[in-house]
Amino acid sequence: MRRKPFLITGTDTGVGKTTVACAIAAALANRGVRVAVAKPFETGCDLAPDGSLVAADALRLRYFSGCSEPPEVICPYRFRLPLAPSVAERREGAVIDLA
């Protein structure tokens, strides 16, 4: 049986999108469903000691889903500023290339 993907979205930061996604991913994984997760953009990332940005929400999604993809695949675009991704992109001088 082919399962269909679905998207969890919301209109602001801190409204619970990641919490809900983690709960759904964990529930499915606990039922033996293979779960893949993606968080294409994460803003408000903390700096790791090596200077890289830590996508904490993506790491939570990875943990609760049991997904084995590396964090860079789950969340390829990370920004320090806690803003909308397009705004953080401009302010941080990054380029988002969806191709």
PDB file of N, CA and C in Angstrom:
ATOM      1  N   MET A   1       0.843  -1.182   0.000  1.00  0.00           N
ATOM      2  CA  MET A   1       0.000   0.000   0.000  1.00  0.00           C
ATOM      3  C   MET A   1       0.885   1.241   0.000  1.00  0.00           C
ATOM      4  N   ARG A   2       0.682   2.114  -0.956  1.00  0.00           N
ATOM      5  CA  ARG A   2       1.461   3.349  -1.057  1.00  0.00           C
ATOM      6  C   ARG A   2       0.866   4.398  -0.141  1.00  0.00           C
ATOM      7  N   ARG A   3       1.702   4.970   0.683  1.00  0.00           N
ATOM      8  CA  ARG A   3       1.256   6.027   1.583  1.00  0.00           C
ATOM      9  C   ARG A   3       1.459   7.371   0.923  1.00  0.00           C
ATOM     10  N   LYS A   4       0.595   8.295   1.210  1.00  0.00           N
ATOM     11  CA  LYS A   4       0.678   9.627   0.632  1.00  0.00           C
ATOM     12  C   LYS A   4       1.377  10.576   1.597  1.00  0.00           C
ATOM     13  N   PRO A   5       2.210  11.445   1.054  1.00  0.00           N
ATOM     14  CA  PRO A   5       2.870  12.431   1.919  1.00  0.00           C
ATOM     15  C   PRO A   5       1.876  13.492   2.384  1.00  0.00           C
ATOM     16  N   PHE A   6       2.209  14.154   3.477  1.00  0.00           N
ATOM     17  CA  PHE A   6       1.384  15.275   3.905  1.00  0.00           C
ATOM     18  C   PHE A   6       2.270  16.353   4.492  1.00  0.00           C
ATOM     19  N   LEU A   7       1.727  17.533   4.603  1.00  0.00           N
ATOM     20  CA  LEU A   7       2.462  18.724   5.003  1.00  0.00           C
ATOM     21  C   LEU A   7       1.823  19.333   6.234  1.00  0.00           C
ATOM     22  N   ILE A   8       2.645  19.731   7.183  1.00  0.00           N
ATOM     23  CA  ILE A   8       2.169  20.465   8.347  1.00  0.00           C
ATOM     24  C   ILE A   8       2.676  21.883   8.198  1.00  0.00           C
ATOM     25  N   THR A   9       1.777  22.829   8.249  1.00  0.00           N
ATOM     26  CA  THR A   9       2.157  24.223   8.053  1.00  0.00           C
ATOM     27  C   THR A   9       1.438  25.111   9.055  1.00  0.00           C
ATOM     28  N   GLY A  10       1.979  26.279   9.263  1.00  0.00           N
ATOM     29  CA  GLY A  10       1.385  27.254  10.169  1.00  0.00           C
ATOM     30  C   GLY A  10       1.819  28.645   9.759  1.00  0.00           C
ATOM     31  N   THR A  11       1.250  29.633  10.411  1.00  0.00           N
ATOM     32  CA  THR A  11       1.473  31.006   9.975  1.00  0.00           C
ATOM     33  C   THR A  11       2.464  31.793  10.818  1.00  0.00           C
ATOM     34  N   ASP A  12       3.083  31.186  11.800  1.00  0.00           N
ATOM     35  CA  ASP A  12       3.999  31.936  12.647  1.00  0.00           C
ATOM     36  C   ASP A  12       4.985  30.974  13.304  1.00  0.00           C
ATOM     37  N   THR A  13       6.027  31.535  13.894  1.00  0.00           N
ATOM     38  CA  THR A  13       6.950  30.705  14.658  1.00  0.00           C
ATOM     39  C   THR A  13       6.367  30.462  16.040  1.00  0.00           C
ATOM     40  N   GLY A  14       6.716  29.331  16.613  1.00  0.00           N
ATOM     41  CA  GLY A  14       6.285  29.023  17.967  1.00  0.00           C
ATOM     42  C   GLY A  14       4.836  28.621  18.127  1.00  0.00           C
ATOM     43  N   VAL A  15       4.181  28.227  17.032  1.00  0.00           N
ATOM     44  CA  VAL A  15       2.769  27.840  17.134  1.00  0.00           C
ATOM     45  C   VAL A  15       2.577  26.329  17.301  1.00  0.00           C
ATOM     46  N   GLY A  16       3.673  25.560  17.238  1.00  0.00           N
ATOM     47  CA  GLY A  16       3.565  24.133  17.499  1.00  0.00           C
ATOM     48  C   GLY A  16       3.693  23.221  16.301  1.00  0.00           C
ATOM     49  N   LYS A  17       4.084  23.736  15.153  1.00  0.00           N
ATOM     50  CA  LYS A  17       4.204  22.898  13.956  1.00  0.00           C
ATOM     51  C   LYS A  17       5.151  21.721  14.186  1.00  0.00           C
ATOM     52  N   THR A  18       6.323  22.013  14.742  1.00  0.00           N
ATOM     53  CA  THR A  18       7.308  20.951  14.948  1.00  0.00           C
ATOM     54  C   THR A  18       6.830  19.961  15.997  1.00  0.00           C
ATOM     55  N   THR A  19       6.204  20.447  17.047  1.00  0.00           N
ATOM     56  CA  THR A  19       5.693  19.551  18.096  1.00  0.00           C
ATOM     57  C   THR A  19       4.661  18.590  17.525  1.00  0.00           C
ATOM     58  N   VAL A  20       3.739  19.100  16.741  1.00  0.00           N
ATOM     59  CA  VAL A  20       2.709  18.264  16.119  1.00  0.00           C
ATOM     60  C   VAL A  20       3.350  17.282  15.135  1.00  0.00           C
ATOM     61  N   ALA A  21       4.291  17.768  14.335  1.00  0.00           N
ATOM     62  CA  ALA A  21       4.957  16.893  13.367  1.00  0.00           C
ATOM     63  C   ALA A  21       5.730  15.778  14.073  1.00  0.00           C
ATOM     64  N   CYS A  22       6.394  16.104  15.174  1.00  0.00           N
ATOM     65  CA  CYS A  22       7.122  15.083  15.938  1.00  0.00           C
ATOM     66  C   CYS A  22       6.171  14.030  16.499  1.00  0.00           C
ATOM     67  N   ALA A  23       5.033  14.471  17.010  1.00  0.00           N
ATOM     68  CA  ALA A  23       4.056  13.532  17.570  1.00  0.00           C
ATOM     69  C   ALA A  23       3.514  12.604  16.486  1.00  0.00           C
ATOM     70  N   ILE A  24       3.180  13.152  15.343  1.00  0.00           N
ATOM     71  CA  ILE A  24       2.670  12.325  14.242  1.00  0.00           C
ATOM     72  C   ILE A  24       3.751  11.370  13.751  1.00  0.00           C
ATOM     73  N   ALA A  25       4.969  11.881  13.575  1.00  0.00           N
ATOM     74  CA  ALA A  25       6.075  11.038  13.102  1.00  0.00           C
ATOM     75  C   ALA A  25       6.346   9.893  14.074  1.00  0.00           C
ATOM     76  N   ALA A  26       6.366  10.194  15.360  1.00  0.00           N
ATOM     77  CA  ALA A  26       6.610   9.158  16.367  1.00  0.00           C
ATOM     78  C   ALA A  26       5.493   8.124  16.365  1.00  0.00           C
ATOM     79  N   ALA A  27       4.242   8.577  16.270  1.00  0.00           N
ATOM     80  CA  ALA A  27       3.109   7.647  16.263  1.00  0.00           C
ATOM     81  C   ALA A  27       3.186   6.709  15.055  1.00  0.00           C
ATOM     82  N   LEU A  28       3.513   7.260  13.899  1.00  0.00           N
ATOM     83  CA  LEU A  28       3.630   6.424  12.703  1.00  0.00           C
ATOM     84  C   LEU A  28       4.809   5.465  12.809  1.00  0.00           C
ATOM     85  N   ALA A  29       5.956   5.971  13.259  1.00  0.00           N
ATOM     86  CA  ALA A  29       7.148   5.127  13.399  1.00  0.00           C
ATOM     87  C   ALA A  29       6.896   3.991  14.385  1.00  0.00           C
ATOM     88  N   ASN A  30       6.182   4.299  15.464  1.00  0.00           N
ATOM     89  CA  ASN A  30       5.860   3.260  16.453  1.00  0.00           C
ATOM     90  C   ASN A  30       4.935   2.193  15.894  1.00  0.00           C
ATOM     91  N   ARG A  31       4.231   2.509  14.832  1.00  0.00           N
ATOM     92  CA  ARG A  31       3.349   1.530  14.173  1.00  0.00           C
ATOM     93  C   ARG A  31       4.078   0.791  13.051  1.00  0.00           C
ATOM     94  N   GLY A  32       5.373   1.063  12.913  1.00  0.00           N
ATOM     95  CA  GLY A  32       6.156   0.374  11.894  1.00  0.00           C
ATOM     96  C   GLY A  32       6.163   1.046  10.542  1.00  0.00           C
ATOM     97  N   VAL A  33       5.615   2.243  10.450  1.00  0.00           N
ATOM     98  CA  VAL A  33       5.604   2.971   9.194  1.00  0.00           C
ATOM     99  C   VAL A  33       6.961   3.640   9.004  1.00  0.00           C
ATOM    100  N   ARG A  34       7.520   3.526   7.820  1.00  0.00           N
ATOM    101  CA  ARG A  34       8.775   4.221   7.518  1.00  0.00           C
ATOM    102  C   ARG A  34       8.459   5.694   7.298  1.00  0.00           C
ATOM    103  N   VAL A  35       9.086   6.553   8.092  1.00  0.00           N
ATOM    104  CA  VAL A  35       8.770   7.983   8.078  1.00  0.00           C
ATOM    105  C   VAL A  35       9.980   8.769   7.583  1.00  0.00           C
ATOM    106  N   ALA A  36       9.744   9.654   6.657  1.00  0.00           N
ATOM    107  CA  ALA A  36      10.767  10.606   6.209  1.00  0.00           C
ATOM    108  C   ALA A  36      10.293  11.994   6.598  1.00  0.00           C
ATOM    109  N   VAL A  37      11.206  12.833   7.002  1.00  0.00           N
ATOM    110  CA  VAL A  37      10.853  14.183   7.411  1.00  0.00           C
ATOM    111  C   VAL A  37      11.702  15.190   6.641  1.00  0.00           C
ATOM    112  N   ALA A  38      11.156  16.396   6.504  1.00  0.00           N
ATOM    113  CA  ALA A  38      11.890  17.480   5.864  1.00  0.00           C
ATOM    114  C   ALA A  38      11.491  18.790   6.519  1.00  0.00           C
ATOM    115  N   LYS A  39      12.457  19.589   6.774  1.00  0.00           N
ATOM    116  CA  LYS A  39      12.249  20.963   7.239  1.00  0.00           C
ATOM    117  C   LYS A  39      13.203  21.795   6.394  1.00  0.00           C
ATOM    118  N   PRO A  40      12.762  22.194   5.214  1.00  0.00           N
ATOM    119  CA  PRO A  40      13.664  22.842   4.258  1.00  0.00           C
ATOM    120  C   PRO A  40      14.372  24.078   4.795  1.00  0.00           C
ATOM    121  N   PHE A  41      13.685  24.846   5.644  1.00  0.00           N
ATOM    122  CA  PHE A  41      14.251  26.076   6.189  1.00  0.00           C
ATOM    123  C   PHE A  41      14.072  26.078   7.696  1.00  0.00           C
ATOM    124  N   GLU A  42      15.116  26.490   8.407  1.00  0.00           N
ATOM    125  CA  GLU A  42      14.971  26.707   9.843  1.00  0.00           C
ATOM    126  C   GLU A  42      15.677  28.008  10.203  1.00  0.00           C
ATOM    127  N   THR A  43      14.957  28.861  10.898  1.00  0.00           N
ATOM    128  CA  THR A  43      15.520  30.130  11.334  1.00  0.00           C
ATOM    129  C   THR A  43      15.665  30.131  12.855  1.00  0.00           C
ATOM    130  N   GLY A  44      16.425  31.069  13.348  1.00  0.00           N
ATOM    131  CA  GLY A  44      16.654  31.134  14.788  1.00  0.00           C
ATOM    132  C   GLY A  44      17.578  30.043  15.277  1.00  0.00           C
ATOM    133  N   CYS A  45      18.462  29.556  14.407  1.00  0.00           N
ATOM    134  CA  CYS A  45      19.380  28.477  14.764  1.00  0.00           C
ATOM    135  C   CYS A  45      20.493  28.993  15.680  1.00  0.00           C
ATOM    136  N   ASP A  46      20.890  28.150  16.617  1.00  0.00           N
ATOM    137  CA  ASP A  46      22.011  28.460  17.499  1.00  0.00           C
ATOM    138  C   ASP A  46      23.318  28.090  16.814  1.00  0.00           C
ATOM    139  N   LEU A  47      24.384  28.727  17.262  1.00  0.00           N
ATOM    140  CA  LEU A  47      25.712  28.400  16.758  1.00  0.00           C
ATOM    141  C   LEU A  47      26.306  27.244  17.545  1.00  0.00           C
ATOM    142  N   ALA A  48      26.859  26.281  16.834  1.00  0.00           N
ATOM    143  CA  ALA A  48      27.598  25.177  17.456  1.00  0.00           C
ATOM    144  C   ALA A  48      29.021  25.667  17.734  1.00  0.00           C
ATOM    145  N   PRO A  49      29.750  24.968  18.589  1.00  0.00           N
ATOM    146  CA  PRO A  49      31.136  25.371  18.864  1.00  0.00           C
ATOM    147  C   PRO A  49      32.008  25.484  17.613  1.00  0.00           C
ATOM    148  N   ASP A  50      31.696  24.688  16.580  1.00  0.00           N
ATOM    149  CA  ASP A  50      32.496  24.752  15.352  1.00  0.00           C
ATOM    150  C   ASP A  50      32.058  25.878  14.409  1.00  0.00           C
ATOM    151  N   GLY A  51      31.058  26.667  14.824  1.00  0.00           N
ATOM    152  CA  GLY A  51      30.591  27.793  14.012  1.00  0.00           C
ATOM    153  C   GLY A  51      29.444  27.453  13.081  1.00  0.00           C
ATOM    154  N   SER A  52      29.063  26.178  12.998  1.00  0.00           N
ATOM    155  CA  SER A  52      27.933  25.799  12.147  1.00  0.00           C
ATOM    156  C   SER A  52      26.623  26.129  12.868  1.00  0.00           C
ATOM    157  N   LEU A  53      25.557  26.180  12.114  1.00  0.00           N
ATOM    158  CA  LEU A  53      24.242  26.455  12.683  1.00  0.00           C
ATOM    159  C   LEU A  53      23.535  25.143  12.997  1.00  0.00           C
ATOM    160  N   VAL A  54      22.945  25.068  14.179  1.00  0.00           N
ATOM    161  CA  VAL A  54      22.252  23.861  14.633  1.00  0.00           C
ATOM    162  C   VAL A  54      20.752  24.032  14.385  1.00  0.00           C
ATOM    163  N   ALA A  55      20.201  23.162  13.577  1.00  0.00           N
ATOM    164  CA  ALA A  55      18.770  23.173  13.278  1.00  0.00           C
ATOM    165  C   ALA A  55      18.072  22.260  14.291  1.00  0.00           C
ATOM    166  N   ALA A  56      17.760  22.810  15.456  1.00  0.00           N
ATOM    167  CA  ALA A  56      17.214  22.014  16.564  1.00  0.00           C
ATOM    168  C   ALA A  56      15.881  21.356  16.207  1.00  0.00           C
ATOM    169  N   ASP A  57      15.002  22.071  15.499  1.00  0.00           N
ATOM    170  CA  ASP A  57      13.718  21.467  15.118  1.00  0.00           C
ATOM    171  C   ASP A  57      13.934  20.287  14.184  1.00  0.00           C
ATOM    172  N   ALA A  58      14.824  20.432  13.225  1.00  0.00           N
ATOM    173  CA  ALA A  58      15.113  19.337  12.293  1.00  0.00           C
ATOM    174  C   ALA A  58      15.682  18.129  13.034  1.00  0.00           C
ATOM    175  N   LEU A  59      16.522  18.386  14.029  1.00  0.00           N
ATOM    176  CA  LEU A  59      17.075  17.283  14.826  1.00  0.00           C
ATOM    177  C   LEU A  59      15.978  16.574  15.620  1.00  0.00           C
ATOM    178  N   ARG A  60      15.029  17.343  16.135  1.00  0.00           N
ATOM    179  CA  ARG A  60      13.898  16.716  16.846  1.00  0.00           C
ATOM    180  C   ARG A  60      13.065  15.872  15.890  1.00  0.00           C
ATOM    181  N   LEU A  61      12.775  16.398  14.720  1.00  0.00           N
ATOM    182  CA  LEU A  61      12.008  15.634  13.732  1.00  0.00           C
ATOM    183  C   LEU A  61      12.734  14.337  13.366  1.00  0.00           C
ATOM    184  N   ARG A  62      14.025  14.434  13.178  1.00  0.00           N
ATOM    185  CA  ARG A  62      14.829  13.251  12.843  1.00  0.00           C
ATOM    186  C   ARG A  62      14.743  12.215  13.953  1.00  0.00           C
ATOM    187  N   TYR A  63      14.874  12.646  15.181  1.00  0.00           N
ATOM    188  CA  TYR A  63      14.836  11.731  16.325  1.00  0.00           C
ATOM    189  C   TYR A  63      13.477  11.028  16.434  1.00  0.00           C
ATOM    190  N   PHE A  64      12.398  11.799  16.444  1.00  0.00           N
ATOM    191  CA  PHE A  64      11.081  11.213  16.673  1.00  0.00           C
ATOM    192  C   PHE A  64      10.581  10.376  15.497  1.00  0.00           C
ATOM    193  N   SER A  65      11.065  10.669  14.299  1.00  0.00           N
ATOM    194  CA  SER A  65      10.633   9.894  13.131  1.00  0.00           C
ATOM    195  C   SER A  65      11.447   8.623  12.943  1.00  0.00           C
ATOM    196  N   GLY A  66      12.656   8.596  13.529  1.00  0.00           N
ATOM    197  CA  GLY A  66      13.552   7.473  13.281  1.00  0.00           C
ATOM    198  C   GLY A  66      14.224   7.562  11.925  1.00  0.00           C
ATOM    199  N   CYS A  67      14.099   8.704  11.277  1.00  0.00           N
ATOM    200  CA  CYS A  67      14.690   8.928   9.958  1.00  0.00           C
ATOM    201  C   CYS A  67      16.213   8.918  10.078  1.00  0.00           C
ATOM    202  N   SER A  68      16.894   8.299   9.135  1.00  0.00           N
ATOM    203  CA  SER A  68      18.351   8.200   9.207  1.00  0.00           C
ATOM    204  C   SER A  68      19.072   9.188   8.300  1.00  0.00           C
ATOM    205  N   GLU A  69      18.327  10.018   7.604  1.00  0.00           N
ATOM    206  CA  GLU A  69      18.969  11.014   6.740  1.00  0.00           C
ATOM    207  C   GLU A  69      19.800  11.979   7.585  1.00  0.00           C
ATOM    208  N   PRO A  70      20.916  12.473   7.046  1.00  0.00           N
ATOM    209  CA  PRO A  70      21.707  13.434   7.805  1.00  0.00           C
ATOM    210  C   PRO A  70      20.942  14.752   7.973  1.00  0.00           C
ATOM    211  N   PRO A  71      21.221  15.469   9.058  1.00  0.00           N
ATOM    212  CA  PRO A  71      20.514  16.734   9.308  1.00  0.00           C
ATOM    213  C   PRO A  71      20.596  17.714   8.133  1.00  0.00           C
ATOM    214  N   GLU A  72      21.699  17.704   7.399  1.00  0.00           N
ATOM    215  CA  GLU A  72      21.861  18.624   6.269  1.00  0.00           C
ATOM    216  C   GLU A  72      20.879  18.316   5.133  1.00  0.00           C
ATOM    217  N   VAL A  73      20.462  17.068   5.035  1.00  0.00           N
ATOM    218  CA  VAL A  73      19.472  16.696   4.016  1.00  0.00           C
ATOM    219  C   VAL A  73      18.072  17.077   4.495  1.00  0.00           C
ATOM    220  N   ILE A  74      17.799  16.843   5.771  1.00  0.00           N
ATOM    221  CA  ILE A  74      16.490  17.181   6.329  1.00  0.00           C
ATOM    222  C   ILE A  74      16.279  18.692   6.313  1.00  0.00           C
ATOM    223  N   CYS A  75      17.321  19.443   6.627  1.00  0.00           N
ATOM    224  CA  CYS A  75      17.211  20.906   6.702  1.00  0.00           C
ATOM    225  C   CYS A  75      18.409  21.555   6.009  1.00  0.00           C
ATOM    226  N   PRO A  76      18.317  21.756   4.703  1.00  0.00           N
ATOM    227  CA  PRO A  76      19.460  22.311   3.970  1.00  0.00           C
ATOM    228  C   PRO A  76      19.687  23.812   4.171  1.00  0.00           C
ATOM    229  N   TYR A  77      18.667  24.558   4.562  1.00  0.00           N
ATOM    230  CA  TYR A  77      18.816  26.005   4.736  1.00  0.00           C
ATOM    231  C   TYR A  77      18.585  26.394   6.189  1.00  0.00           C
ATOM    232  N   ARG A  78      19.632  26.921   6.799  1.00  0.00           N
ATOM    233  CA  ARG A  78      19.594  27.298   8.213  1.00  0.00           C
ATOM    234  C   ARG A  78      20.018  28.756   8.342  1.00  0.00           C
ATOM    235  N   PHE A  79      19.323  29.461   9.225  1.00  0.00           N
ATOM    236  CA  PHE A  79      19.616  30.875   9.422  1.00  0.00           C
ATOM    237  C   PHE A  79      19.683  31.204  10.900  1.00  0.00           C
ATOM    238  N   ARG A  80      20.538  32.115  11.248  1.00  0.00           N
ATOM    239  CA  ARG A  80      20.711  32.540  12.638  1.00  0.00           C
ATOM    240  C   ARG A  80      19.548  33.413  13.093  1.00  0.00           C
ATOM    241  N   LEU A  81      19.115  34.320  12.239  1.00  0.00           N
ATOM    242  CA  LEU A  81      18.060  35.263  12.615  1.00  0.00           C
ATOM    243  C   LEU A  81      16.704  34.563  12.716  1.00  0.00           C
ATOM    244  N   PRO A  82      15.942  34.847  13.777  1.00  0.00           N
ATOM    245  CA  PRO A  82      14.619  34.214  13.946  1.00  0.00           C
ATOM    246  C   PRO A  82      13.531  34.976  13.182  1.00  0.00           C
ATOM    247  N   LEU A  83      13.635  34.924  11.868  1.00  0.00           N
ATOM    248  CA  LEU A  83      12.724  35.651  10.986  1.00  0.00           C
ATOM    249  C   LEU A  83      12.154  34.704   9.940  1.00  0.00           C
ATOM    250  N   ALA A  84      11.226  35.206   9.155  1.00  0.00           N
ATOM    251  CA  ALA A  84      10.747  34.420   8.021  1.00  0.00           C
ATOM    252  C   ALA A  84      11.951  34.063   7.154  1.00  0.00           C
ATOM    253  N   PRO A  85      11.988  32.847   6.597  1.00  0.00           N
ATOM    254  CA  PRO A  85      13.167  32.445   5.824  1.00  0.00           C
ATOM    255  C   PRO A  85      13.581  33.434   4.734  1.00  0.00           C
ATOM    256  N   SER A  86      12.631  33.993   4.010  1.00  0.00           N
ATOM    257  CA  SER A  86      13.005  34.923   2.939  1.00  0.00           C
ATOM    258  C   SER A  86      13.654  36.195   3.487  1.00  0.00           C
ATOM    259  N   VAL A  87      13.212  36.637   4.659  1.00  0.00           N
ATOM    260  CA  VAL A  87      13.793  37.826   5.282  1.00  0.00           C
ATOM    261  C   VAL A  87      15.176  37.494   5.842  1.00  0.00           C
ATOM    262  N   ALA A  88      15.288  36.358   6.533  1.00  0.00           N
ATOM    263  CA  ALA A  88      16.583  35.926   7.070  1.00  0.00           C
ATOM    264  C   ALA A  88      17.590  35.733   5.945  1.00  0.00           C
ATOM    265  N   GLU A  89      17.138  35.172   4.849  1.00  0.00           N
ATOM    266  CA  GLU A  89      18.008  34.958   3.680  1.00  0.00           C
ATOM    267  C   GLU A  89      18.618  36.280   3.220  1.00  0.00           C
ATOM    268  N   ARG A  90      17.779  37.283   3.030  1.00  0.00           N
ATOM    269  CA  ARG A  90      18.269  38.590   2.566  1.00  0.00           C
ATOM    270  C   ARG A  90      19.213  39.226   3.575  1.00  0.00           C
ATOM    271  N   ARG A  91      18.817  39.226   4.835  1.00  0.00           N
ATOM    272  CA  ARG A  91      19.626  39.888   5.869  1.00  0.00           C
ATOM    273  C   ARG A  91      20.965  39.193   6.105  1.00  0.00           C
ATOM    274  N   GLU A  92      21.007  37.883   5.893  1.00  0.00           N
ATOM    275  CA  GLU A  92      22.231  37.147   6.132  1.00  0.00           C
ATOM    276  C   GLU A  92      23.063  36.987   4.845  1.00  0.00           C
ATOM    277  N   GLY A  93      22.545  37.519   3.738  1.00  0.00           N
ATOM    278  CA  GLY A  93      23.295  37.455   2.484  1.00  0.00           C
ATOM    279  C   GLY A  93      23.376  36.078   1.871  1.00  0.00           C
ATOM    280  N   ALA A  94      22.407  35.234   2.180  1.00  0.00           N
ATOM    281  CA  ALA A  94      22.369  33.875   1.640  1.00  0.00           C
ATOM    282  C   ALA A  94      21.546  33.846   0.354  1.00  0.00           C
ATOM    283  N   VAL A  95      21.620  32.738  -0.343  1.00  0.00           N
ATOM    284  CA  VAL A  95      20.807  32.542  -1.543  1.00  0.00           C
ATOM    285  C   VAL A  95      20.113  31.191  -1.423  1.00  0.00           C
ATOM    286  N   ILE A  96      18.790  31.207  -1.468  1.00  0.00           N
ATOM    287  CA  ILE A  96      18.009  29.973  -1.473  1.00  0.00           C
ATOM    288  C   ILE A  96      17.786  29.590  -2.924  1.00  0.00           C
ATOM    289  N   ASP A  97      18.242  28.412  -3.295  1.00  0.00           N
ATOM    290  CA  ASP A  97      18.106  27.914  -4.656  1.00  0.00           C
ATOM    291  C   ASP A  97      17.243  26.663  -4.620  1.00  0.00           C
ATOM    292  N   LEU A  98      15.983  26.803  -4.986  1.00  0.00           N
ATOM    293  CA  LEU A  98      15.057  25.673  -4.928  1.00  0.00           C
ATOM    294  C   LEU A  98      15.232  24.706  -6.083  1.00  0.00           C
ATOM    295  N   ALA A  99      16.017  25.069  -7.085  1.00  0.00           N
ATOM    296  CA  ALA A  99      16.253  24.151  -8.208  1.00  0.00           C
ATOM    297  C   ALA A  99      17.106  23.016  -7.717  1.00  0.00           C
TER     298      ALA A  99
END
